[in-house]
Short mmCIF file of C-alpha atoms in Angstrom, two decimals:
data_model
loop_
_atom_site.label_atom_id
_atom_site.label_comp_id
_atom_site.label_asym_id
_atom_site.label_seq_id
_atom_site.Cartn_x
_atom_site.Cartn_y
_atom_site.Cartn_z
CA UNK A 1 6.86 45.14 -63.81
CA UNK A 2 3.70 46.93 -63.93
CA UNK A 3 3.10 46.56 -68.06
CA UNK A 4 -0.10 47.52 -69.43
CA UNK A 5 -1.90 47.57 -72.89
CA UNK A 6 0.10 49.79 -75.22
CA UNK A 7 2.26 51.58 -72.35
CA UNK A 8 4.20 50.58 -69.53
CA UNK A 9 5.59 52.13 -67.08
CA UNK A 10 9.44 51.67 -66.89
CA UNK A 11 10.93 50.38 -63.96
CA UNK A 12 13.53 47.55 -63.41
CA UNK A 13 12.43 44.56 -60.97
CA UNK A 14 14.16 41.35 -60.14
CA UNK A 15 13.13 38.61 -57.69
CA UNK A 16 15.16 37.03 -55.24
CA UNK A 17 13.93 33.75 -53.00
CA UNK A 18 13.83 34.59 -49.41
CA UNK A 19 12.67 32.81 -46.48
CA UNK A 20 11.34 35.55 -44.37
CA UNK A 21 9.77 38.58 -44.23
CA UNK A 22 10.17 41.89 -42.83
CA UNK A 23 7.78 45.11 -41.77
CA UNK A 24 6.92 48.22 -43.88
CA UNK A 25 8.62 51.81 -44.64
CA UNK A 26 8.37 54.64 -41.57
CA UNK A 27 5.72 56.47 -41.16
CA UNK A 28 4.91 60.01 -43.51
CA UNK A 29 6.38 62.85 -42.18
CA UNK A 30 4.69 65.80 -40.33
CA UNK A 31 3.88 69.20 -41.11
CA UNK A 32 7.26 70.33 -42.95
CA UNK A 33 8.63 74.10 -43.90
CA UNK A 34 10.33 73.37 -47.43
CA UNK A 35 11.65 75.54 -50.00
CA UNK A 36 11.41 74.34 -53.50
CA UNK A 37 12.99 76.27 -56.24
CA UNK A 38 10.70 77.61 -59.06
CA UNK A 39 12.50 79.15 -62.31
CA UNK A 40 12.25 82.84 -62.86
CA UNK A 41 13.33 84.93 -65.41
CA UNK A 42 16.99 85.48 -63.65
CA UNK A 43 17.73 81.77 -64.10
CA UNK A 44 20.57 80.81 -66.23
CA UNK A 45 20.10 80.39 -69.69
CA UNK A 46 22.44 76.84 -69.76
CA UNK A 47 24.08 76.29 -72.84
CA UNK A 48 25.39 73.04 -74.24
CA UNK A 49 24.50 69.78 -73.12
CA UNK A 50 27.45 69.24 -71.05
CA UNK A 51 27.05 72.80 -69.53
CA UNK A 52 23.21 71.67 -68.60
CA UNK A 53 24.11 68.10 -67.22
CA UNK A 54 26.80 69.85 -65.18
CA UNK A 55 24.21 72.42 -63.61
CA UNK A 56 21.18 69.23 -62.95
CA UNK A 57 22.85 65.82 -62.50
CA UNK A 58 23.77 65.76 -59.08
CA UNK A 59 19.55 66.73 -58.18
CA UNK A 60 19.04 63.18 -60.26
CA UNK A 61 19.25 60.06 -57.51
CA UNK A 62 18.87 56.25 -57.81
CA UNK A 63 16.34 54.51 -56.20
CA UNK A 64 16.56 50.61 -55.16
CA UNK A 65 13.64 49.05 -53.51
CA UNK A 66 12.72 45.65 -51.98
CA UNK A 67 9.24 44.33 -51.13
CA UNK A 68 8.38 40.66 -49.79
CA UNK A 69 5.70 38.71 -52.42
CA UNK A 70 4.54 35.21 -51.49
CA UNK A 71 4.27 32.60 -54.20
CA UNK A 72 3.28 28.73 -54.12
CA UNK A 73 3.76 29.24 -50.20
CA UNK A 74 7.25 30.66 -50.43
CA UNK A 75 8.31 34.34 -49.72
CA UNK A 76 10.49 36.08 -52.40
CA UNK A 77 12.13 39.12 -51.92
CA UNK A 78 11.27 41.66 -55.25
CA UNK A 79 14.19 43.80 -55.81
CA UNK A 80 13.19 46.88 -57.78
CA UNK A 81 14.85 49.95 -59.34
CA UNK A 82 14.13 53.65 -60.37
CA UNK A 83 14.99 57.41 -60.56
CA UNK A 84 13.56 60.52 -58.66
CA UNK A 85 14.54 64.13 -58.67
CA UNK A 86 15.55 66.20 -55.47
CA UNK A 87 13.19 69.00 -55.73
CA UNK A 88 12.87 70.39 -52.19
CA UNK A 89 14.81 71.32 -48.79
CA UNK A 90 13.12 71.31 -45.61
CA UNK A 91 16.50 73.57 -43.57
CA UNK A 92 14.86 73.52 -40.25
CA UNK A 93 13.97 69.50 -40.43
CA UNK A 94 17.78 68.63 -42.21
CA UNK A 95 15.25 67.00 -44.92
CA UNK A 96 15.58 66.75 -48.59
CA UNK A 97 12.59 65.63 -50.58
CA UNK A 98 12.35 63.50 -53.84
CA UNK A 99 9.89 63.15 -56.52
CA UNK A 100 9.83 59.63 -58.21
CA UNK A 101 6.98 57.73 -59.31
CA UNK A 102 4.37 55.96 -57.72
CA UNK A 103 5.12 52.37 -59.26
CA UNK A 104 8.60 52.95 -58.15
CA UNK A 105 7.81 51.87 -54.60
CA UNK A 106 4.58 50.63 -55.05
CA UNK A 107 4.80 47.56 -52.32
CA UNK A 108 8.10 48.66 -50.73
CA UNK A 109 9.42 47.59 -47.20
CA UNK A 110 12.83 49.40 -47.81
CA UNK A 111 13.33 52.26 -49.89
CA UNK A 112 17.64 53.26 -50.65
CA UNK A 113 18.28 56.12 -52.21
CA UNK A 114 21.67 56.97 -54.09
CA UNK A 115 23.38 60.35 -53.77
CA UNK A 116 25.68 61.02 -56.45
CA UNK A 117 27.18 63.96 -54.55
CA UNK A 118 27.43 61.93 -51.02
CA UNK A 119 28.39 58.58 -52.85
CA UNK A 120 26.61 56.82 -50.63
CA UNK A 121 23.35 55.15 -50.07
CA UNK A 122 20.89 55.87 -48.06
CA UNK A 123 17.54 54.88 -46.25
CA UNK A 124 14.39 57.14 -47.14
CA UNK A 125 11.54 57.50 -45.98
CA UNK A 126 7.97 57.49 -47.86
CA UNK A 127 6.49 60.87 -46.93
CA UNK A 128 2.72 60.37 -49.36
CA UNK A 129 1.88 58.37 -53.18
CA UNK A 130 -1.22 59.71 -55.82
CA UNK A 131 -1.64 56.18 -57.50
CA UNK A 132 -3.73 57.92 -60.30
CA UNK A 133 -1.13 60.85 -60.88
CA UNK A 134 1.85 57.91 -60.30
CA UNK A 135 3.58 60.36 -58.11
CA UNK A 136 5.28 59.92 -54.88
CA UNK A 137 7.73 61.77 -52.51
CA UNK A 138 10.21 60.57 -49.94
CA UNK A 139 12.07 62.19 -47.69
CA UNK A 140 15.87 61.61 -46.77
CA UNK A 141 18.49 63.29 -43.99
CA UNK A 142 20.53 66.15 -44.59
CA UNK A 143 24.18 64.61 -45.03
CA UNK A 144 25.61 67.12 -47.37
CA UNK A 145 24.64 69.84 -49.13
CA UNK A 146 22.53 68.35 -51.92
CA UNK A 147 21.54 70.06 -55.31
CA UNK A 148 17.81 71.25 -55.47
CA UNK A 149 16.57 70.95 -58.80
CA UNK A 150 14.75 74.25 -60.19
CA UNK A 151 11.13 73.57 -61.26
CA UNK A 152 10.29 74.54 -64.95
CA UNK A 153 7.27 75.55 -66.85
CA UNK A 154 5.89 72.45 -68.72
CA UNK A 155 3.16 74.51 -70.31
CA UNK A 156 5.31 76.22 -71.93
CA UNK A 157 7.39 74.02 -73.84
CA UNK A 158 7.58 74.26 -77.77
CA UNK A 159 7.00 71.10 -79.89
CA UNK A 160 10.30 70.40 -81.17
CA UNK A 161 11.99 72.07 -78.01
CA UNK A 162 15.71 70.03 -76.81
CA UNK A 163 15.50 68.63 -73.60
CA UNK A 164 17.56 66.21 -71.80
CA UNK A 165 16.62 62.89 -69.64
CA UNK A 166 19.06 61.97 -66.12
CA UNK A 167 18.30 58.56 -64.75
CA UNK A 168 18.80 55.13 -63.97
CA UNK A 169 18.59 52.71 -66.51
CA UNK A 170 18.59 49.04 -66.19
CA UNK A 171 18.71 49.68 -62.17
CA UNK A 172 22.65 49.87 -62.71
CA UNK A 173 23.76 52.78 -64.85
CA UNK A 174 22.66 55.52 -62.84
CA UNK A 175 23.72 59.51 -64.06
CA UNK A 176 23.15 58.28 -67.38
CA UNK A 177 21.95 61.25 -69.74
CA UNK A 178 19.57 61.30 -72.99
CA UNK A 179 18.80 63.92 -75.46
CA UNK A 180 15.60 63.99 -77.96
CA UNK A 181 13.16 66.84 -78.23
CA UNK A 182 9.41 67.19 -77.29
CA UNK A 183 7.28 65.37 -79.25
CA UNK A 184 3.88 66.35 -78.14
CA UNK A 185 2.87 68.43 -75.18
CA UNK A 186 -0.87 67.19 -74.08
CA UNK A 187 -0.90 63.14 -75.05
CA UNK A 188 -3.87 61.69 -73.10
CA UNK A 189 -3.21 57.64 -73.07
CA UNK A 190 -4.10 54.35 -70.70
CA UNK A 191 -1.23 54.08 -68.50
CA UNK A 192 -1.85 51.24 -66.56
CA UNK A 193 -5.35 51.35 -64.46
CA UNK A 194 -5.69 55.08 -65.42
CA UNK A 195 -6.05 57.79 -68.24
CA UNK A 196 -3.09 60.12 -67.74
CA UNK A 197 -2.06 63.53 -69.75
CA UNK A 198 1.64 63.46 -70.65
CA UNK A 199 4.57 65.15 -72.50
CA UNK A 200 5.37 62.89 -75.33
CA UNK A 201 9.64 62.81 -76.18
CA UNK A 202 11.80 60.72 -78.54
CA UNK A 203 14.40 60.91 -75.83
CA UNK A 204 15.78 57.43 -75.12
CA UNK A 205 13.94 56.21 -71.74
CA UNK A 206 14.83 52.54 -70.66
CA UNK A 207 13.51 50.40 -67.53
CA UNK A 208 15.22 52.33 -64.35
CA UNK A 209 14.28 55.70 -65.83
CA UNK A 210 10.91 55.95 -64.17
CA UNK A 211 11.10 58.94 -61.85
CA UNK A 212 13.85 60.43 -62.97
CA UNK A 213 14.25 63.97 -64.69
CA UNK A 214 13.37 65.34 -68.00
CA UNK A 215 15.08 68.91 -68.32
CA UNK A 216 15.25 71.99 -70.80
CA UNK A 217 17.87 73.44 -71.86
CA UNK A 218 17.94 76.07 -69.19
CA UNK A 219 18.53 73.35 -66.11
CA UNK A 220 14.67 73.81 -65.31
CA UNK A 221 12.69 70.61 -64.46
CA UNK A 222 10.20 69.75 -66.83
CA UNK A 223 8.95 66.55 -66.54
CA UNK A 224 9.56 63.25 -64.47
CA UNK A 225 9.41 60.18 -66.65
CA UNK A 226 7.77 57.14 -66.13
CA UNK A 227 6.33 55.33 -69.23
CA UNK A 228 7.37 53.84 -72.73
CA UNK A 229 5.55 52.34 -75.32
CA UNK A 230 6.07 48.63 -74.62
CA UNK A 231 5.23 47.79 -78.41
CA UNK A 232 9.02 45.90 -79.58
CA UNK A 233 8.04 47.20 -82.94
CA UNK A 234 8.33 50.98 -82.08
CA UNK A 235 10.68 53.39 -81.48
CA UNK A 236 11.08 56.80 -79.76
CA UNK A 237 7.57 57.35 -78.23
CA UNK A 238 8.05 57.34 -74.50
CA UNK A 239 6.18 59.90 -72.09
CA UNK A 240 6.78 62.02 -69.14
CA UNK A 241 4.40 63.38 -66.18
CA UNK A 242 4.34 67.51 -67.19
CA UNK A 243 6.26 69.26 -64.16
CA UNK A 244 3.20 71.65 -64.06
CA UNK A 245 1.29 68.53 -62.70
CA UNK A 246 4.18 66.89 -60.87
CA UNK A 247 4.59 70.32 -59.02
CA UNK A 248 1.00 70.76 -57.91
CA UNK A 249 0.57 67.08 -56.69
CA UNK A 250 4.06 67.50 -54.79
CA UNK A 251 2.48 70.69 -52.79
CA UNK A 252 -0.18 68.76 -52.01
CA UNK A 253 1.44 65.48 -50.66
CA UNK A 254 3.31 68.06 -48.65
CA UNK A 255 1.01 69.92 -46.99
CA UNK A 256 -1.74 67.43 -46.75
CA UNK A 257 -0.75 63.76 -47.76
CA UNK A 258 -3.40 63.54 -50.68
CA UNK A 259 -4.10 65.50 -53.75
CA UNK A 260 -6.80 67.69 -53.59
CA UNK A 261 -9.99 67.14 -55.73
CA UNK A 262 -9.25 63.38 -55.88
CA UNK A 263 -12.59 61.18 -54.66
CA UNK A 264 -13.64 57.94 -52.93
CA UNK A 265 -16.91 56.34 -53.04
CA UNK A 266 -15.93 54.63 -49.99
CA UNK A 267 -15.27 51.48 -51.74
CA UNK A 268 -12.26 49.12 -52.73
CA UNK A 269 -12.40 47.62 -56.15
CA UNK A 270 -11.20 44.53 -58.25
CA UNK A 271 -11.63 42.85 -61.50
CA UNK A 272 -13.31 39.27 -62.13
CA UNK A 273 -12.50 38.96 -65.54
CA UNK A 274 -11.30 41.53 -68.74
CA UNK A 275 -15.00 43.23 -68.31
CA UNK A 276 -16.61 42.75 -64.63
CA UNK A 277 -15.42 45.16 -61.72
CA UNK A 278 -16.43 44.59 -58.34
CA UNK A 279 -16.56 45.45 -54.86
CA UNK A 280 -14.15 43.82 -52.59
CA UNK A 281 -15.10 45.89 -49.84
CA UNK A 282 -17.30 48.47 -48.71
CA UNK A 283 -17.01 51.13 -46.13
CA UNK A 284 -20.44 52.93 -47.49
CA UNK A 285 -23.20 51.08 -46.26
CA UNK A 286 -25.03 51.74 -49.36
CA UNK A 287 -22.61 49.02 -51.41
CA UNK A 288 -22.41 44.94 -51.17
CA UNK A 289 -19.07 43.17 -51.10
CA UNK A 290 -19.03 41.44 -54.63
CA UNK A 291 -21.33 44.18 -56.01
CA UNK A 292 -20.84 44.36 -59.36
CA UNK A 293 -20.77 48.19 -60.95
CA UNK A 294 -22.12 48.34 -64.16
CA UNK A 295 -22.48 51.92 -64.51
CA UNK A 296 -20.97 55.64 -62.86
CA UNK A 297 -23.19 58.08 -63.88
CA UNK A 298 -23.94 57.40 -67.83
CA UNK A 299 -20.44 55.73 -67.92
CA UNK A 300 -20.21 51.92 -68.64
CA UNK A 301 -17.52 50.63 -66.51
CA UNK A 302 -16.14 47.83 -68.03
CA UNK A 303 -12.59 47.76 -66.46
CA UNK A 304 -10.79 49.13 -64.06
CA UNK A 305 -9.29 51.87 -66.05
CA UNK A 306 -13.21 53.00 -66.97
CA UNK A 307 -13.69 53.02 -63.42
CA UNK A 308 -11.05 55.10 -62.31
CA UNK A 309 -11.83 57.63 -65.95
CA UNK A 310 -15.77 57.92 -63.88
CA UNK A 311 -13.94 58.64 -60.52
CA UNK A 312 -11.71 61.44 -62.46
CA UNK A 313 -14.41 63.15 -63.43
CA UNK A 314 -16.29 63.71 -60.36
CA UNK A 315 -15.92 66.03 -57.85
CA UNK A 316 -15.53 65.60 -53.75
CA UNK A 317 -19.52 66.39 -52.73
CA UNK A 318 -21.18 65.25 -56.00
CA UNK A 319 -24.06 63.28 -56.28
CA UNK A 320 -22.94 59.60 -58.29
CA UNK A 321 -25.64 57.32 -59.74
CA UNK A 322 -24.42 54.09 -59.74
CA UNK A 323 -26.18 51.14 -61.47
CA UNK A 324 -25.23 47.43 -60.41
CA UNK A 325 -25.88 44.31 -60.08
CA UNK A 326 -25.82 42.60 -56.76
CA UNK A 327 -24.17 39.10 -56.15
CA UNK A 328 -26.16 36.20 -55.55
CA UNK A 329 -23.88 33.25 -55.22
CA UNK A 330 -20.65 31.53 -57.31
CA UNK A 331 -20.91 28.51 -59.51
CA UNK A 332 -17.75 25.46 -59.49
CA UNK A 333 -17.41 24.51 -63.48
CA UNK A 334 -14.75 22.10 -64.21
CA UNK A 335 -11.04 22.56 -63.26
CA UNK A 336 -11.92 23.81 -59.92
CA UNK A 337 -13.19 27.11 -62.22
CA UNK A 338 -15.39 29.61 -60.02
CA UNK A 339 -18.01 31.83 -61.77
CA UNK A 340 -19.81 34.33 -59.64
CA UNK A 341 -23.65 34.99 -60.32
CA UNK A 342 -25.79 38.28 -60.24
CA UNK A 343 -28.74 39.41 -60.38
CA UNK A 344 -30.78 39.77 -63.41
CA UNK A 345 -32.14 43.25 -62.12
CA UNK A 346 -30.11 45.92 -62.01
CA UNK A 347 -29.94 48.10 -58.45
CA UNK A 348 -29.38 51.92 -58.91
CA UNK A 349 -28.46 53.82 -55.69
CA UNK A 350 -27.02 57.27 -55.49
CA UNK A 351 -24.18 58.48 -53.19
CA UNK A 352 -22.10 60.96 -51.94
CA UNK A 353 -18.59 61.39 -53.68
CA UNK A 354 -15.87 62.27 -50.81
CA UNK A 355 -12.69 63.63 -50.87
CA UNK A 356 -10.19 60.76 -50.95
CA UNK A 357 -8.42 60.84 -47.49
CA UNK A 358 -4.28 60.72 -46.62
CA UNK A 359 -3.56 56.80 -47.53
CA UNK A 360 -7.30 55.98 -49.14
CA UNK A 361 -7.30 54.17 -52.02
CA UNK A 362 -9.61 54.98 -54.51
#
């Protein structure tokens, strides 16, 4: 589990010793034709809470996952669990597509996927992720006719407005259903490595409910949930991506595999300690491996969630000044402890921002 400061995201993980390991998920599909239902004004007006989880459950799936992690020289198979949403149909293809989260198959070599109309499971493929929007879609056969969820509004929901939660809890109660109300619409918090702008409910979200759907009380999608607070001390505050977002990023994973705006300085990152990021490597000629960035602009970067709040702010094309300090060598202290040594100087170079390429990390 992915748990970080005071949020976490909310997905179920158990590990299993294993002796072996197997390849990666199929590759992203093509150029698709899909038709994804937006609400209009026609759409039904629900009702009750049963009458709602009658018209939405069956576009809710479970998602089981299982990557291969080596520890102390053995292999252990990670068994994972989460939600997603059906939210597309792809007729000429026989493809359905599903939103989830990112984190839900962060690292997966097999990817199931639960059907609650079909009753059975099935294999899906990953069609495209957006680590810093936690969003990802996959892409399973047409077995049955499946239940398309309808994309709400998000912007505007009313503080105080019912909605309803459909997911997966625990990785073994799947179709279970929550009710709370919206508790704030535009919550900007640290999930993880990145700054992310979220609908804020007291509806009861539990580990497994990461991808699934938060709905109004008219059927319409309105958000896909994916973090808690992970404070034991606190109650009710748990968050979910706005659909307005989820729907834009899905388009663009679609149609061209990465989100649109998002940048790359052509580097790969990591952190030393709680306050030194670094380059692990470089495809810009104009970075070191081991560089250390001390600055984005006028930002300090201090972590890796200050580096990816710089990245968010530029655009593809922009001129970055970056300010760091170039490795010299690593020190042995006691305990077999490594510390790595810069420069006293600082080095400022300026480069070109580029639009972060289908399966580029930033």
């Amino acid at each position: 589990m992915k748990g970080l400061k005071r949020y976490m995201y909310v997905a179920v993980v158990m590990l299993f010793a294993a002796a072996f390991c197997m390849g990666c998920g199929a590759e992203p599909q093509k150029q698709v034709r899909i038709i994804s239902y937006v609400s209009t004004e026609t759409h039904s007006n629900g009702g009750t809470t049963s009458d709602v989880v009658k018209m939405v459950a069956e576009s809710v799936v479970e998602i089981r996952t299982e990557s291969v992690t080596t520890q102390w020289g053995m292999k252990y198979v990670v068994s994972g669990a989460g939600s997603g949403v059906i939210v597309a149909h792809d007729e000429s293809y026989g493809t359905y597509y599903i939103i989830t989260n990112n984190h839900v198959i962060d690292g997966a070599r097999q990817i199931k996927v639960s059907l609650r109309t079909c009753g059975d499971e099935y294999t899906a493929t990953l069609v495209a992720t957006d680590v810093a929007g936690d969003i990802a879609v996959l892409a399973i056969k047409e077995t049955c006719a499946l239940n398309v969820a309808v994309w709400g509004v998000s912007e505007s929901l009313l503080i105080g407005e019912d909605v309803i939660a459909i997911g997966n809890p625990l990785g073994s109660l799947g179709g279970t259903v929550t009710k709370g109300i919206i508790s704030a619409t535009e919550r900007s918090i640290p999930v993880g490595n990145y700054t992310m702008t979220l609908l804020q409910t007291d509806t009861a979200i539990n580990p497994g409910n990461s991808g699934g759907g938060l709905f109004n009380m008219r059927g319409e999608l309105v958000g896909i949930v994916n973090a808690k607070t992970s404070d034991e001390s606190v109650e009710g505050i748990c968050f979910a991506i706005p659909a307005d977002t989820a729907r834009n990023i899905f388009d663009d994973l679609i149609i061209n595999g990465v989100v649109g705006g998002r940048v790359s300085l052509g580097i790969s990152v990591g952190v030393y300690d709680t306050n030194t990021v670094y380059v692990t490597s470089a495809d810009n000629g104009d970075f070191k491996q081991y560089d250390r960035i001390a600055k984005i602009n006028d930002m300090n970067i201090t972590s890796l969630l200050s580096y990816h709040d710089a990245l968010a702010a530029l655009k593809p094309n922009d001129k970055v000044k970056i300010t760091l300090y170039r490795y010299v060598k690593s020190v042995q202290g006691f305990f077999g402890a490594v510390t790595p040594v810069f420069d006293s100087t600082p080095t400022e170079i300026t480069v070109t921002a580029k639009q972060l390429k289908k399966g580029e990390s930033a």
